CSV table of C-alpha atoms in Angstrom, one decimal:
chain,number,residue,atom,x,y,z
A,1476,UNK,CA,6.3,3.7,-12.7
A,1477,UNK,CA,8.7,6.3,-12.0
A,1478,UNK,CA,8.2,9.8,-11.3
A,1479,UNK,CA,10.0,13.6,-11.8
A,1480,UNK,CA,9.9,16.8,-10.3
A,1481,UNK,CA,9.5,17.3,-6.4
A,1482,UNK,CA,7.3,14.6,-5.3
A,1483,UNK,CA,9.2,11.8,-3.7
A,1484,UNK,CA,6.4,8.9,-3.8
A,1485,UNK,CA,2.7,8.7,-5.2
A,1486,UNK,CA,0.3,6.1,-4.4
A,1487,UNK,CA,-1.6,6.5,-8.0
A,1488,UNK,CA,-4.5,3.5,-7.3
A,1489,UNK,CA,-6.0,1.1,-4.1
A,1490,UNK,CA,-4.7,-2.0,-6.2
A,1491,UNK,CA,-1.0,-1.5,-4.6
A,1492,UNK,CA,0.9,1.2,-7.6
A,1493,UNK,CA,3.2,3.2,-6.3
A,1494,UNK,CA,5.3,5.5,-8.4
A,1495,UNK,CA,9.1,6.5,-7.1
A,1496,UNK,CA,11.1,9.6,-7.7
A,1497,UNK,CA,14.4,8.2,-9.8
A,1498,UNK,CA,16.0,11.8,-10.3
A,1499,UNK,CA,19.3,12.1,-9.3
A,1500,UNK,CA,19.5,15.7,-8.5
A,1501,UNK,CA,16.8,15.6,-6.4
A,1502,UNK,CA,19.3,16.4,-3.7
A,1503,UNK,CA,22.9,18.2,-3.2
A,1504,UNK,CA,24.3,14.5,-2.8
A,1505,UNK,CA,22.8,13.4,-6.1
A,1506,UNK,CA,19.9,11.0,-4.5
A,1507,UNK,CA,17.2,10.5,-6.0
A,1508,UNK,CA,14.2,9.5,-3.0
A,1509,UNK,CA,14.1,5.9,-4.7
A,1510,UNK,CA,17.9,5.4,-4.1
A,1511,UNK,CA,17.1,7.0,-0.6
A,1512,UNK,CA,14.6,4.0,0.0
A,1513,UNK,CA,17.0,1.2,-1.4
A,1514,UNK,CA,19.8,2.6,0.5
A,1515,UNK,CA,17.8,2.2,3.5
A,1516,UNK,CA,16.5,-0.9,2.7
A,1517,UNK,CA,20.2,-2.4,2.1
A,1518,UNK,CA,21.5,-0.9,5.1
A,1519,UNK,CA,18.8,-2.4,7.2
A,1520,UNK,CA,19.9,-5.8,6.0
A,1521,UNK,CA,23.2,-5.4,7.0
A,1522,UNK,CA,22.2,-4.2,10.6
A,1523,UNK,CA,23.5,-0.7,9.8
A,1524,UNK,CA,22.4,2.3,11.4
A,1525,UNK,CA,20.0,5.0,9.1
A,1526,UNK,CA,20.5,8.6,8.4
A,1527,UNK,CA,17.8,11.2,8.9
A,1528,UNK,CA,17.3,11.1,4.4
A,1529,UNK,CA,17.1,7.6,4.9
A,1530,UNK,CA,14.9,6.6,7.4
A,1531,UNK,CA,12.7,9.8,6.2
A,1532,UNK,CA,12.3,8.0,2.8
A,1533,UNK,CA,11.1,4.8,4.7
A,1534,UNK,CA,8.4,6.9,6.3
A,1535,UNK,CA,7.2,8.3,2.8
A,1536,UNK,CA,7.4,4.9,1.5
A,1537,UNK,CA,5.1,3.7,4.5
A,1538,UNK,CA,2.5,6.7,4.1
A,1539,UNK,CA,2.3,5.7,0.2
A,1540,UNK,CA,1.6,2.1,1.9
A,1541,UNK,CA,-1.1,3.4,4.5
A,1542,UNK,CA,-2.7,5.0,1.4
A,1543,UNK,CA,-3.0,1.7,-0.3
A,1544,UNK,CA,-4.1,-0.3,2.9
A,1545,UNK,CA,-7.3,2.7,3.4
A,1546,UNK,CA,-10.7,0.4,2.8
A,1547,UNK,CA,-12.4,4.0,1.8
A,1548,UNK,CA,-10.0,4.9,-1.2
A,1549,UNK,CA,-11.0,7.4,-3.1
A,1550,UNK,CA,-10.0,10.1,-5.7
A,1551,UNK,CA,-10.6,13.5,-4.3
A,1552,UNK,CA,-10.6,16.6,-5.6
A,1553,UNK,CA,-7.2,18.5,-5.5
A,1554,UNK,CA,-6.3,21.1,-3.1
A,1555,UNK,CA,-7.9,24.4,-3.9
A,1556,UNK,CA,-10.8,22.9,-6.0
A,1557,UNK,CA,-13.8,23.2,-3.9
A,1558,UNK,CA,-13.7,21.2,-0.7
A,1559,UNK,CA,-11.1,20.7,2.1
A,1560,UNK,CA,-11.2,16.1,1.9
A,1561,UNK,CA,-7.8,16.3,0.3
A,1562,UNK,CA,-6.3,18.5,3.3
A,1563,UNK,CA,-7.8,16.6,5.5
A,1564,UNK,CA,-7.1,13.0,4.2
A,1565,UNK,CA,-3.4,14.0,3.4
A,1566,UNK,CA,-2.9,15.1,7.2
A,1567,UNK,CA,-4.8,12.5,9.1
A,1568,UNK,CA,-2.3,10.2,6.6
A,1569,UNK,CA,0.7,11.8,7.3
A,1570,UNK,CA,-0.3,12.4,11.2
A,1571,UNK,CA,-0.4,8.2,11.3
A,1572,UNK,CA,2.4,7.8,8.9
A,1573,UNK,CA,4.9,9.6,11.4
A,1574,UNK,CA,3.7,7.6,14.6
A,1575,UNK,CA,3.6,4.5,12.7
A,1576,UNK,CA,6.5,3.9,10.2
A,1577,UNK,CA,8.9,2.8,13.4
A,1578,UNK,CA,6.9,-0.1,13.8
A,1579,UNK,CA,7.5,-0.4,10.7
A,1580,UNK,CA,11.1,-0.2,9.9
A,1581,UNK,CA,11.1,-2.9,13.1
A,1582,UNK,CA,9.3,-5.6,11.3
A,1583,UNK,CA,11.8,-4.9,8.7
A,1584,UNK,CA,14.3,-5.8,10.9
A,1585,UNK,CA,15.5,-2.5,11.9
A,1586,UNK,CA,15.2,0.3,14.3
A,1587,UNK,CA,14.1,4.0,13.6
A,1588,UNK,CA,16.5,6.7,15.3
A,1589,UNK,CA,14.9,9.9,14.2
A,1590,UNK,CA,11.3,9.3,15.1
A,1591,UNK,CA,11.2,13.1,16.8
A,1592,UNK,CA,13.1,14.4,14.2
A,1593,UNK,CA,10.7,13.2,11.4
A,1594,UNK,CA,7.6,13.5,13.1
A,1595,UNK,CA,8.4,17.2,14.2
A,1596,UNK,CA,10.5,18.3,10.6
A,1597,UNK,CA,9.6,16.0,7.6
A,1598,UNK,CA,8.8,17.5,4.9
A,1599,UNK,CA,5.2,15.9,3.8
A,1600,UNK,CA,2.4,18.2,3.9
A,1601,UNK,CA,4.8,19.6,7.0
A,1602,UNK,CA,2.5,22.8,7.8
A,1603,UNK,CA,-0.7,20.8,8.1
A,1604,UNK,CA,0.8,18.5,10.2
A,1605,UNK,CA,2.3,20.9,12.7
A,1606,UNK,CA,-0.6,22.6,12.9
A,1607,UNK,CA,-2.7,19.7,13.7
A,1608,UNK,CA,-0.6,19.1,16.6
A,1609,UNK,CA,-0.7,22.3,17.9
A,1610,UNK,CA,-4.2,22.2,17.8
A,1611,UNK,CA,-3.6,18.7,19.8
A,1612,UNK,CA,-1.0,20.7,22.1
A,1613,UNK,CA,-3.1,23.8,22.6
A,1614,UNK,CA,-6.1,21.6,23.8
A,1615,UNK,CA,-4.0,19.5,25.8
A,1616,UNK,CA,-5.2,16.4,23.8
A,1617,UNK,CA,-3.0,13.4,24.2
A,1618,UNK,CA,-1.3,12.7,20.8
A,1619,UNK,CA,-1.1,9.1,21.5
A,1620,UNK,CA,-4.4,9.4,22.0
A,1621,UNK,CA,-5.0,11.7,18.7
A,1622,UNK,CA,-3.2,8.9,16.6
A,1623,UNK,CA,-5.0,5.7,17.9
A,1624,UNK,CA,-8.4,7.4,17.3
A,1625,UNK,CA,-7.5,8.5,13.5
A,1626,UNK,CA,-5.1,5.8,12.4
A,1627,UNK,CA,-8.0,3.2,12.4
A,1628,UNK,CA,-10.6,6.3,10.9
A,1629,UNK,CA,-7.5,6.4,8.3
A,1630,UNK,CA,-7.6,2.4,7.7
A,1631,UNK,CA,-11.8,1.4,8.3
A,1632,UNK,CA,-13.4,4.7,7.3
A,1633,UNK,CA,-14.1,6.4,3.9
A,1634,UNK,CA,-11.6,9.1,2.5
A,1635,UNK,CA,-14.1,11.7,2.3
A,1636,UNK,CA,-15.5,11.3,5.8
A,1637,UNK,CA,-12.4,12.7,7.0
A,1638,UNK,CA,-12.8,16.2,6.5
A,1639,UNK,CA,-16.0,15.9,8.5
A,1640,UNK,CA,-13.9,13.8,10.9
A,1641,UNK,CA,-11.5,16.3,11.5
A,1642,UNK,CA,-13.5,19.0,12.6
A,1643,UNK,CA,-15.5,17.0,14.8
A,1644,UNK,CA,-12.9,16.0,16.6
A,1645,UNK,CA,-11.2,18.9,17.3
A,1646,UNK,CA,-14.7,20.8,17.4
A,1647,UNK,CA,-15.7,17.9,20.6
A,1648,UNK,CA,-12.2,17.9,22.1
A,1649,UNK,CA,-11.1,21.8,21.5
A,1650,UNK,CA,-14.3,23.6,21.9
A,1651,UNK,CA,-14.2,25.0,18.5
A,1652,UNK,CA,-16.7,27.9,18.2
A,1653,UNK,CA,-16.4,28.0,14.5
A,1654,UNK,CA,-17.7,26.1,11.5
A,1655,UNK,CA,-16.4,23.4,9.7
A,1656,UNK,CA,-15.4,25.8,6.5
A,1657,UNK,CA,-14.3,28.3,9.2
A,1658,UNK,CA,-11.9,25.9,10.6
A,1659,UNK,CA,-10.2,24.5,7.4
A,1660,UNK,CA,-9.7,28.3,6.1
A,1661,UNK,CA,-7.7,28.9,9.1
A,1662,UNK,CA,-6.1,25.4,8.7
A,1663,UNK,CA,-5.0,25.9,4.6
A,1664,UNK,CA,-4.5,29.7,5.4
A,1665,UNK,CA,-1.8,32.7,6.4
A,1666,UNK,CA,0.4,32.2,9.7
A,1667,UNK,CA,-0.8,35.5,11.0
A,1668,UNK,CA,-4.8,34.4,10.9
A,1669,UNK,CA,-3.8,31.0,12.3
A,1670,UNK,CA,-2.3,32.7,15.2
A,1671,UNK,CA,-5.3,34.6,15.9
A,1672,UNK,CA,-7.6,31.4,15.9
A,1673,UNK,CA,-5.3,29.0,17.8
A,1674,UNK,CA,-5.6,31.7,20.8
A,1675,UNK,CA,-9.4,30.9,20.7
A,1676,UNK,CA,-8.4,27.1,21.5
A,1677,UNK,CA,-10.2,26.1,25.2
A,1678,UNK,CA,-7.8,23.5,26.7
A,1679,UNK,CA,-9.6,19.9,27.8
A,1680,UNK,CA,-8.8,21.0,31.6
A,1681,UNK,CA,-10.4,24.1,31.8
């Protein structure tokens, strides 16, 4: 199934359907993300090297992929509509996608070259991310660390556990003072009330 508009992939069930972007204005260049992907996947196989677009669209192909491996699939509620799982699955996703989807390009029989590029600037659900690792940052957590802990959370656990999962962590690891609906405010909200809560971040060495 293809897809239009600004969404590059879509995971739309567990059972392994995944819809691509065919538009070919999506960019300047005329790609659309799905001629992204095969370009990638053709260069690849003739040992060439991958731009940033290209090796980006391999690590959107590979979160649609982590969202089809999850054993705890499940629809949520979209953003906005009463609860924070959606934020919170879509971020833990993308957080695993972006320290994972080397590996993958490997088994492929390739090799990533913009790992810091794309985990620090891609595009997917880039705000949440970032600010996820800053939390990590601010509270000197290891990242590493951060990404072993969730990936398998992301992979074992149940969708809507992760908004719970979230906060915990951070609350355990960061000494959040505030409550779970608090923190995911802040988290979905303005820059300038952002600020003001990552300065009450406690670091794990104080």
């Amino acid at each position: 199934p293809t897809l239009t508009g600004f969404t590059m992939m879509q995971a739309i069930s567990p059972k392994g359907i995944i819809q691509f972007n065919t538009y070919k204005a999506y960019d300047l260049n005329k790609n659309s993300p799905f001629s992204r992907l095969t370009n990638a996947l053709n260069k690849i196989r003739k040992g060439e090297k991958l731009s940033f677009e290209e090796e980006y669209a391999i690590e959107s192909f590979y979160h649609e992929i982590l969202h089809v491996k999850a054993k705890g699939w499940e629809a949520l509620l979209p953003h906005g509509k009463g609860d924070f799982k959606r934020t919170a699955m879509e971020t833990v996703n993308q957080f695993v996608s972006r320290h994972e989807y080397s590996t993958f390009i490997e088994r492929l029989g390739g090799k990533a070259e913009h790992t810091a590029a794309i985990l620090d600037n891609g595009s997917g659900y880039k705000k949440w991310v970032g600010r996820f690792r800053e939390v990590l940052k601010t509270a000197k957590i290891d990242e590493d660390k951060a990404y072993k802990h969730f990936s398998s959370k992301l992979i074992e656990g149940k969708y809507g556990e992760l908004e719970q999962e979230v906060y915990k962590y951070f609350k355990d690891n960061a000494s959040l003072e505030i409550t779970e609906k608090e923190f995911y405010k802040y988290f979905e909200g303005d820059n300038d009330n952002w600020s003001k809560f990552i300065k009450t971040i406690k670091s794990n060495d104080q």
